[in-house]
Amino acid sequence: MQHRHYVETVDRTLRDICDCEKPFRGITIVLGGNFRQILPVITKGVREQIMNASLRHSVLWKDLHVLSLDLNMRLNHANLGNVFFAKFLTEVETDPQEIIKIQSTIHKCQDLKELLSAVYPQLDVANISTPSFLTERTILCARNDDVNAINIAALNIFPRNTYTYLAADKMAEDDEIDPSITNRYPNEFLNSLDPFGLLAFKVELKVGCPIMLLRNIAPKDGLCNGTRLMVSRCNTHIIEARILTGEKFGNLAFIPRISLTPSSTEMPFRMTRRQFPVGLAYALTINKSQGQSVKFVGVDLRTPVFSHGQLYVALSRCTSFNRISILLLNDEPDSTTNIVYPEVLL
């Protein structure tokens, strides 16, 4: 997903420091990735802009030697069903057809309630929420709105007290102009805004629910953007949670509120929001799930995928074909949209 400019910047830096015109100053550089997966994200970008941001269109590409890995290591190939599923994934990742038929052996759900039950069975039992239970399950969606809706639905089923945390919003420029000035816009208006890069105004949690960190807090302690945790205590000024992923698995973490000012230029003013940098993690976006292997996966495709490689990434997160559950549109119960840019494939 990295923009080619990142790699080119490293190359130019090494050439300048060492006064050498060889690529990367002659140092052997290993780049890992798969062009069948999601390409660099360009905000409101069209196909040509996304392709131009890919490493395939870099001036360095001609100097790279490509080594291909062809065996799907997530799947157990001793299972005949997984062998056919691996072939199906190959079709998904390379077939430029806009509509693709979902393999008949994959479990298809009728509604959201069935999807939740398939991925999170007995969610209405309080003591079912354990670290092992949460780490091996996830539901994937193409858009953030769908992720939020599923997270709220799952939280409502989970039987414990709800803790609600509201953010504190203010105009970022007010202190610079005159500290005595209050917000020039009503608080209700600021609270209703949800620009890119800003935390949610309202966060609802329950003890035992999974959450994900949305900002880097303490990387050395395993508290990075994308880290999954399980809430163990909800206090007024701090959230106590147990880390579920990475080398710090099982460690206890204390998450404070932080203040953020988004760099978005969509608004004619700058605002600051103070809130806990966490979100519910029963469901994730497909983009956020890249690189993960999960035992039980649900995929909500009622809103079809919209970029290259998303469908392949969603279906390939699971370690076995018989543990995938898919929710499709009612008028298309056996097929879904697939987007592939053949020009980027090796």
Tab-separated table of C-alpha atoms in Angstrom:
chain	number	residue	atom	x	y	z
A	1	MET	CA	0.000	0.000	0.000
A	2	GLN	CA	2.996	2.332	0.199
A	3	HIS	CA	3.253	5.199	-2.282
A	4	ARG	CA	6.236	4.890	-4.618
A	5	HIS	CA	7.520	8.269	-3.405
A	6	TYR	CA	8.517	6.683	-0.058
A	7	VAL	CA	10.851	4.211	-1.771
A	8	GLU	CA	12.197	6.866	-4.127
A	9	THR	CA	12.931	9.174	-1.183
A	10	VAL	CA	15.047	6.495	0.514
A	11	ASP	CA	16.873	5.939	-2.771
A	12	ARG	CA	17.656	9.641	-3.292
A	13	THR	CA	18.731	10.062	0.340
A	14	LEU	CA	21.230	7.197	0.129
A	15	ARG	CA	22.597	8.505	-3.177
A	16	ASP	CA	23.070	12.002	-1.759
A	17	ILE	CA	24.694	10.867	1.492
A	18	CYS	CA	27.153	8.520	-0.217
A	19	ASP	CA	27.667	10.575	-3.397
A	20	CYS	CA	26.895	7.507	-5.502
A	21	GLU	CA	24.571	7.178	-8.491
A	22	LYS	CA	23.821	3.472	-8.049
A	23	PRO	CA	20.253	2.648	-6.939
A	24	PHE	CA	20.134	2.720	-3.123
A	25	ARG	CA	23.890	3.398	-3.216
A	26	GLY	CA	24.423	-0.241	-4.217
A	27	ILE	CA	22.930	-1.577	-0.974
A	28	THR	CA	20.733	-4.661	-1.327
A	29	ILE	CA	17.156	-3.664	-0.488
A	30	VAL	CA	14.347	-6.185	-0.015
A	31	LEU	CA	10.801	-4.982	-0.711
A	32	GLY	CA	7.926	-7.254	0.299
A	33	GLY	CA	4.419	-6.998	-1.072
A	34	ASN	CA	1.785	-8.260	-3.464
A	35	PHE	CA	0.342	-6.167	-6.288
A	36	ARG	CA	-2.735	-8.392	-6.237
A	37	GLN	CA	-3.625	-6.781	-2.920
A	38	ILE	CA	-4.730	-3.198	-2.244
A	39	LEU	CA	-2.697	-0.510	-3.993
A	40	PRO	CA	-1.672	2.856	-2.474
A	41	VAL	CA	-4.677	4.817	-1.218
A	42	ILE	CA	-5.131	8.128	-3.031
A	43	THR	CA	-7.859	10.327	-1.558
A	44	LYS	CA	-10.561	10.784	-4.193
A	45	GLY	CA	-8.079	9.431	-6.739
A	46	VAL	CA	-9.053	7.912	-10.076
A	47	ARG	CA	-7.590	4.719	-11.526
A	48	GLU	CA	-4.755	6.514	-13.345
A	49	GLN	CA	-3.643	8.305	-10.169
A	50	ILE	CA	-3.664	5.085	-8.142
A	51	MET	CA	-1.640	3.296	-10.811
A	52	ASN	CA	0.851	6.162	-10.984
A	53	ALA	CA	1.408	5.931	-7.197
A	54	SER	CA	2.275	2.221	-7.427
A	55	LEU	CA	5.875	1.055	-7.280
A	56	ARG	CA	5.373	-0.553	-10.699
A	57	HIS	CA	5.445	2.955	-12.196
A	58	SER	CA	8.587	4.051	-10.355
A	59	VAL	CA	11.846	4.778	-12.196
A	60	LEU	CA	13.411	2.213	-9.832
A	61	TRP	CA	11.269	-0.672	-11.088
A	62	LYS	CA	13.649	-1.521	-13.946
A	63	ASP	CA	16.457	-2.067	-11.390
A	64	LEU	CA	14.458	-4.502	-9.229
A	65	HIS	CA	14.706	-8.285	-9.507
A	66	VAL	CA	11.337	-9.917	-8.803
A	67	LEU	CA	11.141	-13.126	-6.766
A	68	SER	CA	7.684	-14.722	-6.758
A	69	LEU	CA	6.053	-16.828	-4.032
A	70	ASP	CA	3.245	-18.961	-5.430
A	71	LEU	CA	2.104	-21.152	-2.505
A	72	ASN	CA	-0.641	-19.868	-0.190
A	73	MET	CA	0.914	-20.428	3.238
A	74	ARG	CA	-2.234	-19.510	5.192
A	75	LEU	CA	-4.170	-22.514	3.925
A	76	ASN	CA	-3.555	-26.110	4.941
A	77	HIS	CA	-3.168	-27.839	1.572
A	78	ALA	CA	-3.730	-31.254	3.148
A	79	ASN	CA	-7.424	-30.309	3.078
A	80	LEU	CA	-8.806	-30.848	-0.432
A	81	GLY	CA	-11.354	-28.075	0.099
A	82	ASN	CA	-8.558	-25.597	0.777
A	83	VAL	CA	-6.848	-26.623	-2.468
A	84	PHE	CA	-9.949	-25.672	-4.463
A	85	PHE	CA	-10.338	-22.515	-2.373
A	86	ALA	CA	-6.740	-21.496	-3.188
A	87	LYS	CA	-7.535	-21.866	-6.899
A	88	PHE	CA	-10.659	-19.744	-6.404
A	89	LEU	CA	-8.550	-17.033	-4.717
A	90	THR	CA	-6.193	-17.071	-7.709
A	91	GLU	CA	-9.186	-16.411	-9.944
A	92	VAL	CA	-10.340	-13.568	-7.688
A	93	GLU	CA	-6.941	-11.881	-7.671
A	94	THR	CA	-6.299	-12.073	-11.434
A	95	ASP	CA	-9.705	-12.126	-13.166
A	96	PRO	CA	-10.633	-8.617	-14.412
A	97	GLN	CA	-14.359	-9.465	-14.592
A	98	GLU	CA	-16.464	-6.906	-12.720
A	99	ILE	CA	-18.799	-9.598	-11.349
A	100	ILE	CA	-17.473	-12.832	-9.858
A	101	LYS	CA	-19.417	-15.856	-8.636
A	102	ILE	CA	-18.708	-16.825	-5.023
A	103	GLN	CA	-17.632	-20.442	-4.515
A	104	SER	CA	-20.630	-22.570	-3.507
A	105	THR	CA	-18.759	-24.196	-0.591
A	106	ILE	CA	-18.416	-20.835	1.233
A	107	HIS	CA	-21.085	-20.242	3.875
A	108	LYS	CA	-23.498	-17.479	2.825
A	109	CYS	CA	-25.554	-15.679	5.482
A	110	GLN	CA	-29.073	-14.361	5.031
A	111	ASP	CA	-28.781	-11.272	7.240
A	112	LEU	CA	-26.485	-9.409	9.632
A	113	LYS	CA	-27.766	-11.311	12.673
A	114	GLU	CA	-26.729	-14.628	11.085
A	115	LEU	CA	-23.322	-13.213	10.154
A	116	LEU	CA	-22.714	-12.077	13.739
A	117	SER	CA	-23.795	-15.482	15.064
A	118	ALA	CA	-21.466	-17.294	12.650
A	119	VAL	CA	-18.387	-15.272	13.575
A	120	TYR	CA	-19.186	-14.474	17.232
A	121	PRO	CA	-21.320	-17.372	18.537
A	122	GLN	CA	-22.980	-16.910	21.940
A	123	LEU	CA	-22.046	-13.222	22.000
A	124	ASP	CA	-24.889	-12.639	24.430
A	125	VAL	CA	-23.005	-14.660	27.083
A	126	ALA	CA	-20.824	-12.318	29.169
A	127	ASN	CA	-17.989	-14.759	29.963
A	128	ILE	CA	-17.564	-15.818	26.304
A	129	SER	CA	-15.397	-12.741	25.674
A	130	THR	CA	-11.832	-13.947	26.271
A	131	PRO	CA	-8.551	-12.921	24.593
A	132	SER	CA	-8.354	-16.152	22.578
A	133	PHE	CA	-12.013	-15.840	21.492
A	134	LEU	CA	-11.535	-12.273	20.235
A	135	THR	CA	-8.153	-12.642	18.523
A	136	GLU	CA	-9.270	-15.419	16.191
A	137	ARG	CA	-12.421	-13.658	14.864
A	138	THR	CA	-13.245	-10.596	12.818
A	139	ILE	CA	-15.807	-9.217	10.370
A	140	LEU	CA	-14.566	-7.255	7.347
A	141	CYS	CA	-16.349	-4.479	5.449
A	142	ALA	CA	-15.426	-2.222	2.546
A	143	ARG	CA	-16.518	1.067	4.162
A	144	ASN	CA	-16.200	2.698	7.568
A	145	ASP	CA	-19.954	3.301	7.864
A	146	ASP	CA	-20.639	-0.442	7.604
A	147	VAL	CA	-17.914	-1.181	10.168
A	148	ASN	CA	-19.484	1.263	12.632
A	149	ALA	CA	-22.958	-0.214	12.162
A	150	ILE	CA	-21.749	-3.781	12.778
A	151	ASN	CA	-19.688	-2.750	15.807
A	152	ILE	CA	-22.721	-1.064	17.374
A	153	ALA	CA	-24.933	-4.092	16.627
A	154	ALA	CA	-22.411	-6.452	18.243
A	155	LEU	CA	-21.973	-4.193	21.281
A	156	ASN	CA	-25.737	-4.084	21.817
A	157	ILE	CA	-25.856	-7.890	21.925
A	158	PHE	CA	-22.989	-8.154	24.430
A	159	PRO	CA	-24.624	-8.205	27.921
A	160	ARG	CA	-22.742	-5.749	30.105
A	161	ASN	CA	-23.059	-2.125	31.209
A	162	THR	CA	-22.348	0.483	28.561
A	163	TYR	CA	-19.852	3.281	29.251
A	164	THR	CA	-20.256	6.363	27.073
A	165	TYR	CA	-17.378	8.793	26.504
A	166	LEU	CA	-18.049	12.162	24.862
A	167	ALA	CA	-15.284	14.266	23.372
A	168	ALA	CA	-14.437	17.888	24.125
A	169	ASP	CA	-14.311	20.073	20.998
A	170	LYS	CA	-12.940	23.567	20.526
A	171	MET	CA	-11.731	25.883	17.793
A	172	ALA	CA	-7.976	25.516	17.415
A	173	GLU	CA	-7.500	29.209	16.575
A	174	ASP	CA	-9.361	30.653	19.567
A	175	ASP	CA	-6.429	30.506	21.987
A	176	GLU	CA	-4.141	32.074	19.387
A	177	ILE	CA	-6.475	35.048	18.845
A	178	ASP	CA	-7.748	35.689	22.357
A	179	PRO	CA	-7.771	33.098	25.205
A	180	SER	CA	-10.969	34.644	26.558
A	181	ILE	CA	-12.934	33.915	23.375
A	182	THR	CA	-15.189	30.883	23.490
A	183	ASN	CA	-16.046	28.816	20.427
A	184	ARG	CA	-17.173	30.931	17.484
A	185	TYR	CA	-19.351	27.977	16.434
A	186	PRO	CA	-21.872	26.239	18.710
A	187	ASN	CA	-20.555	23.151	20.474
A	188	GLU	CA	-23.420	21.140	18.983
A	189	PHE	CA	-22.140	21.980	15.499
A	190	LEU	CA	-18.546	21.007	16.308
A	191	ASN	CA	-19.730	17.779	17.936
A	192	SER	CA	-21.612	16.800	14.775
A	193	LEU	CA	-18.507	17.021	12.579
A	194	ASP	CA	-16.592	13.889	11.595
A	195	PRO	CA	-13.752	14.991	9.282
A	196	PHE	CA	-11.015	12.631	8.145
A	197	GLY	CA	-8.290	12.261	10.778
A	198	LEU	CA	-10.499	13.149	13.738
A	199	LEU	CA	-11.623	10.762	16.486
A	200	ALA	CA	-15.309	9.974	16.980
A	201	PHE	CA	-17.203	12.389	19.208
A	202	LYS	CA	-19.042	9.558	20.972
A	203	VAL	CA	-17.365	6.301	22.030
A	204	GLU	CA	-19.389	3.517	23.656
A	205	LEU	CA	-17.601	0.595	25.342
A	206	LYS	CA	-18.286	-2.386	27.569
A	207	VAL	CA	-15.899	-4.371	29.753
A	208	GLY	CA	-14.832	-7.376	27.678
A	209	CYS	CA	-15.358	-5.829	24.247
A	210	PRO	CA	-12.528	-5.658	21.664
A	211	ILE	CA	-11.116	-2.251	20.722
A	212	MET	CA	-8.461	-0.991	18.337
A	213	LEU	CA	-6.011	1.839	18.875
A	214	LEU	CA	-6.394	4.558	16.248
A	215	ARG	CA	-3.145	6.399	16.998
A	216	ASN	CA	0.414	5.591	18.045
A	217	ILE	CA	0.692	6.096	21.804
A	218	ALA	CA	3.717	4.087	22.980
A	219	PRO	CA	5.207	1.906	20.196
A	220	LYS	CA	7.841	0.412	22.507
A	221	ASP	CA	5.048	-0.889	24.731
A	222	GLY	CA	3.094	-2.289	21.789
A	223	LEU	CA	0.555	0.559	21.707
A	224	CYS	CA	0.554	1.411	18.001
A	225	ASN	CA	-2.063	2.381	15.460
A	226	GLY	CA	-3.948	-0.848	14.686
A	227	THR	CA	-3.192	-2.677	17.950
A	228	ARG	CA	-6.200	-4.681	19.172
A	229	LEU	CA	-7.037	-4.813	22.879
A	230	MET	CA	-9.781	-6.110	25.182
A	231	VAL	CA	-11.322	-3.646	27.644
A	232	SER	CA	-10.834	-4.742	31.262
A	233	ARG	CA	-11.963	-1.566	33.069
A	234	CYS	CA	-13.653	1.685	32.094
A	235	ASN	CA	-12.770	4.696	34.248
A	236	THR	CA	-13.609	8.354	33.828
A	237	HIS	CA	-10.152	9.536	32.768
A	238	ILE	CA	-8.495	6.343	31.547
A	239	ILE	CA	-9.336	3.015	29.902
A	240	GLU	CA	-7.635	-0.136	31.142
A	241	ALA	CA	-7.222	-2.808	28.452
A	242	ARG	CA	-5.259	-5.981	27.716
A	243	ILE	CA	-3.227	-6.218	24.488
A	244	LEU	CA	-4.419	-8.942	22.099
A	245	THR	CA	-1.867	-8.722	19.274
A	246	GLY	CA	1.886	-8.529	18.765
A	247	GLU	CA	4.851	-9.257	21.017
A	248	LYS	CA	3.195	-7.545	23.989
A	249	PHE	CA	0.213	-9.936	23.967
A	250	GLY	CA	-1.402	-10.147	27.390
A	251	ASN	CA	0.201	-6.977	28.764
A	252	LEU	CA	-2.012	-4.474	30.552
A	253	ALA	CA	-2.236	-1.002	29.012
A	254	PHE	CA	-3.681	2.295	30.221
A	255	ILE	CA	-5.119	4.492	27.475
A	256	PRO	CA	-5.596	8.228	28.172
A	257	ARG	CA	-7.520	10.855	26.277
A	258	ILE	CA	-5.478	12.762	23.710
A	259	SER	CA	-6.064	15.991	21.788
A	260	LEU	CA	-5.933	15.921	17.999
A	261	THR	CA	-6.199	18.612	15.346
A	262	PRO	CA	-6.792	17.119	11.866
A	263	SER	CA	-4.797	18.411	8.921
A	264	SER	CA	-7.834	18.189	6.632
A	265	THR	CA	-8.410	21.276	4.494
A	266	GLU	CA	-12.061	20.438	3.817
A	267	MET	CA	-13.204	22.778	6.620
A	268	PRO	CA	-12.676	26.562	6.625
A	269	PHE	CA	-11.363	26.401	10.203
A	270	ARG	CA	-9.243	24.178	12.436
A	271	MET	CA	-10.695	22.409	15.451
A	272	THR	CA	-9.258	20.264	18.235
A	273	ARG	CA	-10.992	17.226	19.711
A	274	ARG	CA	-9.983	15.555	22.973
A	275	GLN	CA	-11.076	11.920	23.115
A	276	PHE	CA	-9.881	8.352	23.756
A	277	PRO	CA	-8.068	7.176	20.565
A	278	VAL	CA	-9.931	3.867	20.341
A	279	GLY	CA	-12.760	2.288	18.377
A	280	LEU	CA	-14.703	-0.954	18.637
A	281	ALA	CA	-13.055	-3.857	16.787
A	282	TYR	CA	-15.711	-6.518	16.277
A	283	ALA	CA	-15.497	-5.418	12.627
A	284	LEU	CA	-12.652	-3.862	10.610
A	285	THR	CA	-12.276	-2.341	7.181
A	286	ILE	CA	-10.733	-4.608	4.558
A	287	ASN	CA	-7.833	-2.165	4.164
A	288	LYS	CA	-7.074	-2.317	7.899
A	289	SER	CA	-7.005	-6.127	7.875
A	290	GLN	CA	-4.112	-6.472	5.418
A	291	GLY	CA	-1.354	-8.732	6.722
A	292	GLN	CA	-3.526	-10.476	9.318
A	293	SER	CA	-4.431	-14.169	9.520
A	294	VAL	CA	-7.656	-14.953	11.367
A	295	LYS	CA	-9.297	-18.281	12.173
A	296	PHE	CA	-12.935	-17.143	11.702
A	297	VAL	CA	-13.767	-14.417	9.176
A	298	GLY	CA	-17.049	-12.792	8.200
A	299	VAL	CA	-17.241	-10.563	5.111
A	300	ASP	CA	-20.066	-8.057	4.704
A	301	LEU	CA	-20.438	-7.452	0.950
A	302	ARG	CA	-23.836	-5.755	1.010
A	303	THR	CA	-21.789	-2.690	0.073
A	304	PRO	CA	-19.520	-3.993	-2.732
A	305	VAL	CA	-15.771	-3.446	-2.796
A	306	PHE	CA	-14.601	-0.331	-4.632
A	307	SER	CA	-10.846	-0.688	-5.232
A	308	HIS	CA	-8.322	-3.107	-6.683
A	309	GLY	CA	-7.580	-6.174	-4.560
A	310	GLN	CA	-10.130	-5.573	-1.799
A	311	LEU	CA	-12.166	-8.720	-2.449
A	312	TYR	CA	-9.022	-10.858	-2.619
A	313	VAL	CA	-7.723	-9.412	0.663
A	314	ALA	CA	-11.058	-9.983	2.423
A	315	LEU	CA	-11.382	-13.623	1.347
A	316	SER	CA	-7.734	-14.515	1.922
A	317	ARG	CA	-7.545	-13.467	5.606
A	318	CYS	CA	-8.969	-16.819	6.781
A	319	THR	CA	-6.897	-19.970	7.326
A	320	SER	CA	-9.589	-22.344	6.032
A	321	PHE	CA	-12.395	-22.084	3.494
A	322	ASN	CA	-14.973	-23.629	5.842
A	323	ARG	CA	-14.561	-20.858	8.439
A	324	ILE	CA	-15.537	-17.989	6.127
A	325	SER	CA	-19.038	-16.491	6.231
A	326	ILE	CA	-20.244	-13.990	3.625
A	327	LEU	CA	-23.209	-11.626	3.608
A	328	LEU	CA	-24.253	-10.643	0.069
A	329	LEU	CA	-26.970	-8.467	-1.422
A	330	ASN	CA	-30.377	-10.178	-1.448
A	331	ASP	CA	-30.825	-9.612	-5.196
A	332	GLU	CA	-27.400	-11.160	-5.936
A	333	PRO	CA	-27.066	-14.061	-3.467
A	334	ASP	CA	-24.242	-15.865	-5.319
A	335	SER	CA	-22.069	-13.133	-6.849
A	336	THR	CA	-20.419	-9.839	-6.004
A	337	THR	CA	-18.343	-7.034	-7.475
A	338	ASN	CA	-14.635	-7.618	-8.032
A	339	ILE	CA	-12.125	-4.980	-9.137
A	340	VAL	CA	-8.788	-5.953	-10.691
A	341	TYR	CA	-6.338	-3.714	-12.562
A	342	PRO	CA	-4.556	-6.185	-14.899
A	343	GLU	CA	-1.897	-3.627	-15.830
A	344	VAL	CA	-0.409	-3.698	-12.330
A	345	LEU	CA	-0.067	-7.485	-12.076
A	346	LEU	CA	3.283	-9.141	-12.730
